[in-house]
PDB file of C-alpha atoms in Angstrom:
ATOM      1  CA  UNK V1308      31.946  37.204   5.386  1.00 59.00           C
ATOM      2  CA  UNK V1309      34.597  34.713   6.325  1.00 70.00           C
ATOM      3  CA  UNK V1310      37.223  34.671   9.368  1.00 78.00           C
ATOM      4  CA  UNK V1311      39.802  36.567   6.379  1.00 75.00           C
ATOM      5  CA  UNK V1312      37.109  38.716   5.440  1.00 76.00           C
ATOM      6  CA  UNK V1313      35.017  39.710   2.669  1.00 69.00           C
ATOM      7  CA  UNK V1314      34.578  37.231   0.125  1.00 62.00           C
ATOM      8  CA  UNK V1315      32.728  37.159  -3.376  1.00 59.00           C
ATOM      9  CA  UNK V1316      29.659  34.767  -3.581  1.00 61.00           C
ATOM     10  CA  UNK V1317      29.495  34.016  -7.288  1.00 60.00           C
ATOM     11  CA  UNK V1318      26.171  33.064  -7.457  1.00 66.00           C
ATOM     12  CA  UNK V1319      24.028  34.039  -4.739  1.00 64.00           C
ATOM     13  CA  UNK V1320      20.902  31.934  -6.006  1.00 63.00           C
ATOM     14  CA  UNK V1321      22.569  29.382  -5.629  1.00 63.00           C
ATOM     15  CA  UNK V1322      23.555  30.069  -2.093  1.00 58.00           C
ATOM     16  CA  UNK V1323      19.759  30.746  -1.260  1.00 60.00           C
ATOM     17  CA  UNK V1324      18.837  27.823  -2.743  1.00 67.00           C
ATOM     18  CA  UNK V1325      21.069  25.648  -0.971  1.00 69.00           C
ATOM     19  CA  UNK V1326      19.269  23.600   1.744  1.00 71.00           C
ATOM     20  CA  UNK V1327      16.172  24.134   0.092  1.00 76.00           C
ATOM     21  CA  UNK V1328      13.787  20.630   0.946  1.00 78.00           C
ATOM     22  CA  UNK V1329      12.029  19.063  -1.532  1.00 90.00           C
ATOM     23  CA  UNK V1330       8.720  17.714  -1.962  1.00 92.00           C
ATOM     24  CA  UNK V1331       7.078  20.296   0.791  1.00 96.00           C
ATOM     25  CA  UNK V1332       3.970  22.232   0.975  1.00 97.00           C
ATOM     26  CA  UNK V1333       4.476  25.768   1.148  1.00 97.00           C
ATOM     27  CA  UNK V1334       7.993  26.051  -0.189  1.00 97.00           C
ATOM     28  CA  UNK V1335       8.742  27.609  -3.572  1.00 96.00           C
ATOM     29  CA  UNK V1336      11.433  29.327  -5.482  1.00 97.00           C
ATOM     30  CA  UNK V1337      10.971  32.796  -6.731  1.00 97.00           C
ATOM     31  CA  UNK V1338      12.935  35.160  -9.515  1.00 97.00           C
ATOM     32  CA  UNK V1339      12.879  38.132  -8.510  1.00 96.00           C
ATOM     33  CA  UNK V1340      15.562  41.268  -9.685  1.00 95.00           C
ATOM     34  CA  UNK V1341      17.969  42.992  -7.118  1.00 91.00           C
ATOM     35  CA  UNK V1342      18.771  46.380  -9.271  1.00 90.00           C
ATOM     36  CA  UNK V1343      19.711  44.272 -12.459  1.00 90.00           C
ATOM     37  CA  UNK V1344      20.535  41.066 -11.405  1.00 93.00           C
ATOM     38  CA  UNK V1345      18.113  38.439 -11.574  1.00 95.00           C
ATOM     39  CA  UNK V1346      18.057  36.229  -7.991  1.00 95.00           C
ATOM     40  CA  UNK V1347      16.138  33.120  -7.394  1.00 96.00           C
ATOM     41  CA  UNK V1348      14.995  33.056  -3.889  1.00 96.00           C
ATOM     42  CA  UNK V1349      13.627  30.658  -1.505  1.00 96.00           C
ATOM     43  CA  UNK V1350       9.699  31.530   0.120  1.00 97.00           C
ATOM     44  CA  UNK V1351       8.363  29.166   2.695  1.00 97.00           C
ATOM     45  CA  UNK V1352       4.596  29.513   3.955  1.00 98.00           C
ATOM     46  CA  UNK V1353       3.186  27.896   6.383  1.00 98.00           C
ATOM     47  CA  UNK V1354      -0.589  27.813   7.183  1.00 98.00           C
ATOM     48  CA  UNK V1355      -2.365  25.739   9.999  1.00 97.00           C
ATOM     49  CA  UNK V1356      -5.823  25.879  11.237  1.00 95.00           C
ATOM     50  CA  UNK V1357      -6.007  28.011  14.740  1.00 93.00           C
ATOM     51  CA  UNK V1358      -7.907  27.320  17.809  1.00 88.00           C
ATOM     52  CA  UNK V1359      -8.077  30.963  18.983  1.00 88.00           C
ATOM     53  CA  UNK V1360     -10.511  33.697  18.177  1.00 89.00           C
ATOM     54  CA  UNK V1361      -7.635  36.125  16.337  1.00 91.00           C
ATOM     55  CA  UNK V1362      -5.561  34.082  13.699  1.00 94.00           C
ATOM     56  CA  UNK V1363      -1.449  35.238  13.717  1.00 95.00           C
ATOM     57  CA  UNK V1364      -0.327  36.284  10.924  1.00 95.00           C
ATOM     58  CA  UNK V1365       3.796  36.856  10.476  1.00 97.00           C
ATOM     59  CA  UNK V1366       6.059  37.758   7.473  1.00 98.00           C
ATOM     60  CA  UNK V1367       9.488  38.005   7.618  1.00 97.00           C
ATOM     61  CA  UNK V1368      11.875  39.075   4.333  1.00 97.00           C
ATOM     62  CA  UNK V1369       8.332  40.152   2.768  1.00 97.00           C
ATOM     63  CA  UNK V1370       6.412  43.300   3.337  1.00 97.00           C
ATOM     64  CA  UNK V1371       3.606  41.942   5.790  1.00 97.00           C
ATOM     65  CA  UNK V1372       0.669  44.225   4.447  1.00 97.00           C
ATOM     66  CA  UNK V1373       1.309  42.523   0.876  1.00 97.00           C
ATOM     67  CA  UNK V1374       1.086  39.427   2.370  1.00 97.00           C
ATOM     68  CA  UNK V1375      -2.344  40.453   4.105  1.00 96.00           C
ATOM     69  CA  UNK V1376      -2.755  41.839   0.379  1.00 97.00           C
ATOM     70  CA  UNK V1377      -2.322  38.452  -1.103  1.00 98.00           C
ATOM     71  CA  UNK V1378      -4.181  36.356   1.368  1.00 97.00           C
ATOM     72  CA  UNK V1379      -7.168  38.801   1.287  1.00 97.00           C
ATOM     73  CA  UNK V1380      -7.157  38.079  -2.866  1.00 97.00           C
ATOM     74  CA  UNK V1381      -6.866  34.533  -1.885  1.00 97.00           C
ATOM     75  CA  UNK V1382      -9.911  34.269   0.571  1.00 96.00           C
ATOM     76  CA  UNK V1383     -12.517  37.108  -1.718  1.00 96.00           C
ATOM     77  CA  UNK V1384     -11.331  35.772  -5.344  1.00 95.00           C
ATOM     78  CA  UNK V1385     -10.223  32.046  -4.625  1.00 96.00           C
ATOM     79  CA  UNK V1386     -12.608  30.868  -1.962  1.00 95.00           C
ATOM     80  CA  UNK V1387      -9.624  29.734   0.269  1.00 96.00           C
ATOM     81  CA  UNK V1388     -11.138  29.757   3.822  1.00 95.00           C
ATOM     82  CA  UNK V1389      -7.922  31.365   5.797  1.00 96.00           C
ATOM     83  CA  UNK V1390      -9.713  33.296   8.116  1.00 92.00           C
ATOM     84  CA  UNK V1391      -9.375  31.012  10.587  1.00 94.00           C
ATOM     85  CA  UNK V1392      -5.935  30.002   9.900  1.00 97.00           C
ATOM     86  CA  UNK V1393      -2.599  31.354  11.593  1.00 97.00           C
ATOM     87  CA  UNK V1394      -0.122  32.250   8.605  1.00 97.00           C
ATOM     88  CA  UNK V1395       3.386  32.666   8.575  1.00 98.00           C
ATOM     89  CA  UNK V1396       5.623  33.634   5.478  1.00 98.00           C
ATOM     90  CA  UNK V1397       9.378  33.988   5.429  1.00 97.00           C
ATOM     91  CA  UNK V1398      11.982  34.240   2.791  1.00 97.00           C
ATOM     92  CA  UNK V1399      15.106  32.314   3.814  1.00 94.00           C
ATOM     93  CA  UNK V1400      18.434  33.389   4.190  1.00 89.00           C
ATOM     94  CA  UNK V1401      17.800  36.328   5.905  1.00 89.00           C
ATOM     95  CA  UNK V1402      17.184  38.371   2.769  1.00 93.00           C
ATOM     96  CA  UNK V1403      14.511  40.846   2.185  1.00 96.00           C
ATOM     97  CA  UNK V1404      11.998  41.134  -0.979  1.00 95.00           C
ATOM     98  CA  UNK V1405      10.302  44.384  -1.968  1.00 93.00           C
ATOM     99  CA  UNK V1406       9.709  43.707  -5.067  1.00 95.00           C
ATOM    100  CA  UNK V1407       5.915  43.081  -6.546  1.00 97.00           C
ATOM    101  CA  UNK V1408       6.831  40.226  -8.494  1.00 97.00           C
ATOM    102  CA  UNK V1409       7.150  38.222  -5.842  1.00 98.00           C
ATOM    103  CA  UNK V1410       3.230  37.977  -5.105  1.00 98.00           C
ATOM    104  CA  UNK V1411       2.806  35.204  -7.504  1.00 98.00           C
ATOM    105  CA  UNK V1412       5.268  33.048  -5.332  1.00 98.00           C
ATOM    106  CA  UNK V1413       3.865  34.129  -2.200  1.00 98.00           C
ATOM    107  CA  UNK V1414       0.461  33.140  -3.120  1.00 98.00           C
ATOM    108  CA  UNK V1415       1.131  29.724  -4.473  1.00 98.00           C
ATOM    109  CA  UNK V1416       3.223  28.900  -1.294  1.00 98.00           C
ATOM    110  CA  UNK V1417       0.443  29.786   0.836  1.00 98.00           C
ATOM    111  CA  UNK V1418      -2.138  27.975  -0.822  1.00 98.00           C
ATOM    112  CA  UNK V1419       0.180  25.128  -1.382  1.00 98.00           C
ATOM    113  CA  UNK V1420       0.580  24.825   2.575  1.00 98.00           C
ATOM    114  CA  UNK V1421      -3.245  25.681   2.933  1.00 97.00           C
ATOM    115  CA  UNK V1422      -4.098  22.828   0.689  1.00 97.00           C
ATOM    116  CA  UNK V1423      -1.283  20.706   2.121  1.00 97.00           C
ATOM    117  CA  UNK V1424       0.044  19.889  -1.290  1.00 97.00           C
ATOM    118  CA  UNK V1425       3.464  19.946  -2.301  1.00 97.00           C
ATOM    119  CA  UNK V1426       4.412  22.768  -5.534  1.00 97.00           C
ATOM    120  CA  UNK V1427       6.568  21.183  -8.048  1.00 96.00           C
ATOM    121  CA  UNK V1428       9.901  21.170  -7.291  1.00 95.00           C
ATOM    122  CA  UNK V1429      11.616  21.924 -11.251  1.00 96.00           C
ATOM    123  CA  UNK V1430       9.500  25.674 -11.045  1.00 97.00           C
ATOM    124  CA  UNK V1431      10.315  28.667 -10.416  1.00 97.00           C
ATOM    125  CA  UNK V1432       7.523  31.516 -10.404  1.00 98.00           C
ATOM    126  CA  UNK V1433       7.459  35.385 -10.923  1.00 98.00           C
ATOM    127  CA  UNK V1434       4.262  37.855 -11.153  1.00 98.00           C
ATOM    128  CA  UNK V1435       2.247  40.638  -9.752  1.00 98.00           C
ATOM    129  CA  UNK V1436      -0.898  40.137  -8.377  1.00 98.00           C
ATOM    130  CA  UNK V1437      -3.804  42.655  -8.362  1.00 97.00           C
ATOM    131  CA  UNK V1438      -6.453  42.809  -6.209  1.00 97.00           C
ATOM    132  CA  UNK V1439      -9.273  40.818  -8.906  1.00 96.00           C
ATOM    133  CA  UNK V1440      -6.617  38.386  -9.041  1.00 97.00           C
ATOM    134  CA  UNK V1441      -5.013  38.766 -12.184  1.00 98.00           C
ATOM    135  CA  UNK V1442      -1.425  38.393 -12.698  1.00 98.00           C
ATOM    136  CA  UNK V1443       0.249  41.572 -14.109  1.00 97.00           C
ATOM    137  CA  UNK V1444       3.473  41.915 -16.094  1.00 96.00           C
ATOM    138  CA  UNK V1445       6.695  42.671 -14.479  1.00 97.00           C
ATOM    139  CA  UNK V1446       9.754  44.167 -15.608  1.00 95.00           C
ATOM    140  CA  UNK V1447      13.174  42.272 -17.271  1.00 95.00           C
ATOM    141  CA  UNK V1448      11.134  38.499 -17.848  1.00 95.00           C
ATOM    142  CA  UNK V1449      14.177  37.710 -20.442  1.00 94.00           C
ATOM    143  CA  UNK V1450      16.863  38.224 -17.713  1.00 94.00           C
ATOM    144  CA  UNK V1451      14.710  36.213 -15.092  1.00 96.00           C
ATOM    145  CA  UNK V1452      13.914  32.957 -17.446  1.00 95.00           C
ATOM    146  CA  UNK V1453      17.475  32.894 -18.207  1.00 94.00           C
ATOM    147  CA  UNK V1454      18.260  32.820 -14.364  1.00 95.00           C
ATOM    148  CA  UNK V1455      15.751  30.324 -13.870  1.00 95.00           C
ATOM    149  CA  UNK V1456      17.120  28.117 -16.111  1.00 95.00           C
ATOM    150  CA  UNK V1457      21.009  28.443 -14.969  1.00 94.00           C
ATOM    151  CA  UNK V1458      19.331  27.019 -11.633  1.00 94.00           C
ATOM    152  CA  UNK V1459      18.269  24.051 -13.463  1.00 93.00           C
ATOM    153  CA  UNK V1460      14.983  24.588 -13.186  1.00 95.00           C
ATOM    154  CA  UNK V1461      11.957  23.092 -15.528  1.00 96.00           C
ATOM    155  CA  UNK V1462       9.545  25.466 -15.286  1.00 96.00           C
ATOM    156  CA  UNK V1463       8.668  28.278 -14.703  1.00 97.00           C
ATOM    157  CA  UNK V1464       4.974  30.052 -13.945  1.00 98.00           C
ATOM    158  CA  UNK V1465       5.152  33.968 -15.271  1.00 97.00           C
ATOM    159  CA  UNK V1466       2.406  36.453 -16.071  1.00 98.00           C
ATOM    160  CA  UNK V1467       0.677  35.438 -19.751  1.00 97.00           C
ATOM    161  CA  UNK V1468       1.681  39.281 -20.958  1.00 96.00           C
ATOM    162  CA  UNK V1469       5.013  38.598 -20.345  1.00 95.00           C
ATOM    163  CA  UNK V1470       5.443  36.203 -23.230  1.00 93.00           C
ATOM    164  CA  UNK V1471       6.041  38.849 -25.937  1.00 88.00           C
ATOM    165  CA  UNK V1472       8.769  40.258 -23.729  1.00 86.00           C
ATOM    166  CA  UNK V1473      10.785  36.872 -23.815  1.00 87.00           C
ATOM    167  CA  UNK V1474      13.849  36.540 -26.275  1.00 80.00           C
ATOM    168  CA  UNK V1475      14.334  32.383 -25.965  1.00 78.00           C
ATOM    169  CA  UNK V1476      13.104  30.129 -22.822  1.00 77.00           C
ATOM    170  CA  UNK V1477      16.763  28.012 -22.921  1.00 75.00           C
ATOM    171  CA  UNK V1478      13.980  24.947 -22.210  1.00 86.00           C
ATOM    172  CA  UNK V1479      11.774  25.965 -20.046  1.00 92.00           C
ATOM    173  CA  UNK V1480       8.581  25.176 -19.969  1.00 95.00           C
ATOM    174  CA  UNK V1481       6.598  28.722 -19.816  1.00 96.00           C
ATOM    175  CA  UNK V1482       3.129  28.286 -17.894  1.00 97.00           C
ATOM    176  CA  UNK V1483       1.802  31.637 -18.484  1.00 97.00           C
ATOM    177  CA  UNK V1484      -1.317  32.298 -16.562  1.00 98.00           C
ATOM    178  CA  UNK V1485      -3.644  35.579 -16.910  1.00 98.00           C
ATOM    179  CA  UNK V1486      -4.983  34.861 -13.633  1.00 98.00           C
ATOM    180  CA  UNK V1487      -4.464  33.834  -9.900  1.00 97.00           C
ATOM    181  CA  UNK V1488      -7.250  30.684 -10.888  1.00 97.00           C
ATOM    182  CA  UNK V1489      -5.288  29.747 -13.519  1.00 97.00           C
ATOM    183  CA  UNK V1490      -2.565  29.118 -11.267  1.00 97.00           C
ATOM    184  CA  UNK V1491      -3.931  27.588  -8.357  1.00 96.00           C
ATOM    185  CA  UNK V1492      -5.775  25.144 -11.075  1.00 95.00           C
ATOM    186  CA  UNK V1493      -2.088  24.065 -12.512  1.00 94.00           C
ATOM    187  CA  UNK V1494      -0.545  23.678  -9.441  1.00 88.00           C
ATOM    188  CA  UNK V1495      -3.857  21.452  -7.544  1.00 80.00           C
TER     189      UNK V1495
END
């Protein structure tokens, strides 16, 4: 919206990912599909050790009881100790994410901030999680790799049965991963 009113964004991933700081624990880009469209997204998690007896939790452009989801698969199946921690998770740019594919992302930009190390800044990362931790197939990986790499990104993490789905990777690196340990173990 503009003072002469409605005008077309041509790329809205790229207007997400405008801004979007580099080298920083707890940020990462997602794919994720709005109806058909493939959109790269920005998630930002933040995680920090709490001094009070009942740790916050917030989400904000992310259902909050998949976050809770995702962090409970993070603390049972990948040892992190975040019960103790206040967590906050927010997409940016005001947008909201509903899709299930967007657990991957979520979790590495939580444990990313957790661990206080940076995610790689060329990747981009779609996936569902389930609750033993293993990274499920989503829908339309073709149509997302092919966004990912008209960002210019690298890399990209996806679910490992995903890779018969893919038509070319335009150079990106897959990192296919069955598993949420296979991912935090790339990413350490």
């Amino acid at each position: 919206m503009t003072d002469q009113g409605l005008c077309e964004v041509c790329n809205p991933s790229e207007v997400l990912l405008a801004g979007r700081p580099k080298n920083v624990p707890g940020n990462c880009a997602v794919c994720t599909m709005e109806g058909t469209r493939p959109l790269i997204a920005e998630i930002q998690a933040l995680v920090s050790q709490t001094s009070f007896p009942m740790p916050k939790r917030m989400a904000s452009g992310v259902d909050y009881n998949r976050v809770s989801l995702i962090m409970t698969v993070l603390e049972k199946r990948m040892g992190l100790n975040l019960g103790n921690h206040d967590a906050y998770v927010n997409v940016t740019g005001g947008i909201k994410l509903d899709e299930t594919a967007t657990d991957l992302a979520v979790a590495c930009a939580i444990a990313s901030s957790f661990r206080n190390v940076p995610l790689p800044d060329d990747m981009a990362f779609f996936g569902e999680i389930g609750l033993t931790g293993e990274i499920r197939t989503v829908t339309q990986a073709s149509r997302r790799i092919a966004e990912i790499a008209k960002m210019g990104f690298k890399r990209c993490m996806l679910p490992f049965d995903c890779l018969g789905a893919i038509d070319k990777c335009d150079g990106i690196q897959l990192v296919a991963v069955r598993s949420l340990s296979d991912a935090l173990n790339y990413i350490k």
